[in-house]
């Protein structure tokens, strides 16, 4: 919070034991720091180190959450994934799904992230698709990593709206279909 800058005990973070011993023996509260692997920052806390294997789905890039798309138009879904763990990963599967209003899958494709270093972000592009029926759709990006030690950040979701493009004679103005 704005008034309590302490990190709660048990928090999994790269801050935990991530610092270097440089001769600062106490933290901001005058509590003893770990002599060999202090925490990063002003507060020494009883946290958990970041897991070795932890991939996260972080952004629905294309289409973005809340976007409106024309029906029949092709697009290549994209999502951003981050290696939140401390180990480099290889051959990580990213998955992109689109569901209709009844949660029936209308798109389900994967892309492989060949290599990704710790803290690196990668935008994966999935095979091109289109939506033919107007409506609201749920979009979801997820990451599939065997041995992922934090499943809470493996998936993100949002919605998109597909609308039929306008065509033909369209009345615009007072008293017309589109004011």
XYZ file of C-alpha atoms in Angstrom:
179
model
C 0.000 0.000 0.000
C 1.013 3.662 -0.054
C 1.779 3.598 3.656
C 3.155 0.073 4.186
C 6.046 -0.734 1.876
C 6.686 -4.184 3.367
C 6.376 -7.282 1.197
C 4.083 -9.887 2.789
C 5.791 -12.998 4.162
C 5.534 -15.979 1.849
C 5.436 -13.874 -1.338
C 7.151 -15.568 -4.270
C 9.398 -12.998 -5.896
C 12.715 -12.445 -7.629
C 13.402 -9.999 -4.798
C 13.714 -12.884 -2.330
C 17.414 -13.720 -1.879
C 18.157 -11.947 -5.187
C 20.505 -9.273 -3.857
C 24.241 -9.186 -3.405
C 26.018 -8.840 -0.087
C 27.553 -5.356 -0.202
C 28.025 -4.694 3.500
C 24.533 -3.415 4.431
C 23.769 -5.430 7.566
C 20.254 -4.162 8.378
C 17.164 -3.216 6.367
C 14.970 -0.120 6.595
C 13.355 -1.459 9.813
C 16.764 -2.197 11.406
C 16.164 -5.935 10.922
C 19.178 -8.098 10.065
C 19.763 -8.865 6.397
C 20.879 -12.258 5.152
C 24.667 -11.995 5.115
C 25.195 -13.889 1.830
C 21.948 -13.579 -0.164
C 19.951 -10.560 1.034
C 16.647 -9.611 -0.504
C 16.611 -6.927 -3.182
C 15.212 -3.637 -1.904
C 14.883 -1.854 1.400
C 13.004 -4.607 3.286
C 14.372 -8.034 4.195
C 11.323 -10.300 4.200
C 10.538 -14.001 4.605
C 9.525 -14.720 1.025
C 9.912 -17.527 -1.448
C 12.387 -17.421 -4.343
C 10.895 -17.229 -7.844
C 10.277 -20.716 -9.261
C 12.720 -22.173 -11.753
C 9.988 -22.978 -14.293
C 7.166 -20.462 -14.691
C 5.777 -19.274 -18.007
C 3.041 -16.628 -18.050
C 0.486 -15.511 -20.635
C 0.476 -11.720 -20.272
C -1.204 -9.887 -23.204
C -3.782 -10.608 -25.895
C -2.055 -8.625 -28.648
C -4.147 -9.241 -31.789
C -7.037 -8.929 -31.564
C -6.836 -6.929 -28.349
C -9.316 -7.535 -25.556
C -12.485 -5.573 -26.390
C -11.674 -5.188 -30.095
C -14.331 -5.116 -32.818
C -13.603 -7.085 -35.992
C -15.472 -7.306 -39.285
C -16.883 -10.729 -40.093
C -15.108 -12.448 -42.959
C -11.851 -10.514 -42.474
C -8.684 -12.550 -41.937
C -6.427 -11.925 -38.953
C -3.507 -13.707 -37.309
C -4.020 -13.983 -33.544
C -1.062 -12.943 -31.396
C -0.354 -13.241 -27.676
C 2.605 -12.268 -25.530
C 4.202 -14.748 -23.137
C 6.875 -14.073 -20.500
C 9.323 -16.432 -18.828
C 8.692 -15.542 -15.174
C 10.949 -18.343 -13.946
C 14.667 -18.376 -13.335
C 15.541 -21.030 -15.947
C 15.674 -20.692 -19.726
C 12.942 -22.692 -21.460
C 12.828 -24.407 -24.853
C 9.982 -25.622 -27.066
C 7.212 -24.010 -25.016
C 3.701 -24.384 -26.435
C 1.500 -21.317 -26.618
C -2.180 -21.866 -27.378
C -4.813 -19.440 -28.694
C -8.513 -20.237 -28.567
C -11.660 -18.440 -29.667
C -15.032 -19.518 -28.258
C -18.535 -18.562 -29.422
C -21.302 -17.389 -27.066
C -22.120 -21.002 -26.114
C -18.408 -21.548 -25.285
C -18.025 -23.811 -28.284
C -14.503 -23.624 -29.724
C -14.302 -21.958 -33.150
C -10.480 -21.683 -33.201
C -7.815 -23.678 -31.347
C -4.222 -23.386 -32.542
C -0.722 -23.628 -31.088
C 2.624 -21.962 -31.705
C 5.999 -23.097 -30.395
C 8.363 -20.714 -28.617
C 11.741 -22.221 -29.500
C 13.733 -20.605 -26.674
C 12.952 -17.990 -24.055
C 15.332 -16.638 -21.423
C 14.310 -15.696 -17.869
C 12.332 -12.415 -17.819
C 12.163 -12.384 -21.628
C 8.840 -11.698 -23.339
C 7.907 -13.200 -26.715
C 4.937 -12.411 -28.935
C 3.700 -15.590 -30.621
C 1.771 -15.429 -33.894
C -0.807 -18.127 -34.568
C -2.223 -19.314 -37.931
C -4.582 -16.914 -39.734
C -8.329 -17.223 -39.219
C -11.582 -15.310 -39.678
C -14.920 -15.098 -37.926
C -17.979 -15.450 -40.147
C -20.877 -15.010 -37.701
C -21.539 -11.708 -35.897
C -21.491 -11.848 -32.099
C -19.379 -11.670 -28.976
C -16.561 -14.182 -28.670
C -14.261 -15.154 -25.812
C -10.558 -15.151 -26.674
C -7.985 -17.011 -24.595
C -4.211 -17.355 -24.688
C -2.472 -19.952 -22.554
C 0.942 -21.461 -22.165
C 1.682 -25.153 -21.773
C 4.947 -25.934 -19.995
C 5.591 -29.320 -18.426
C 6.709 -28.715 -14.835
C 5.392 -25.123 -14.643
C 5.492 -24.319 -10.920
C 2.927 -21.479 -11.002
C -0.263 -22.330 -12.874
C -2.060 -19.143 -11.771
C -0.526 -17.069 -14.604
C -0.729 -19.631 -17.414
C -3.871 -18.250 -19.086
C -5.529 -14.927 -19.892
C -8.858 -14.257 -21.553
C -10.968 -11.464 -22.925
C -13.712 -10.811 -25.444
C -14.023 -9.525 -29.000
C -17.036 -8.473 -31.036
C -17.524 -9.548 -34.634
C -19.808 -7.329 -36.710
C -21.032 -7.610 -40.270
C -19.584 -4.903 -42.514
C -22.007 -2.312 -43.804
C -23.025 -2.473 -47.464
C -25.601 -1.155 -49.917
C -27.664 2.001 -49.407
C -27.511 3.298 -45.871
C -29.583 6.257 -44.698
C -27.592 8.620 -42.480
C -29.033 11.648 -40.713
C -32.121 12.737 -38.808
C -34.895 10.169 -39.154
C -32.613 7.628 -40.805
C -31.239 4.273 -39.607
C -27.982 5.974 -38.543
C -28.347 9.453 -37.074
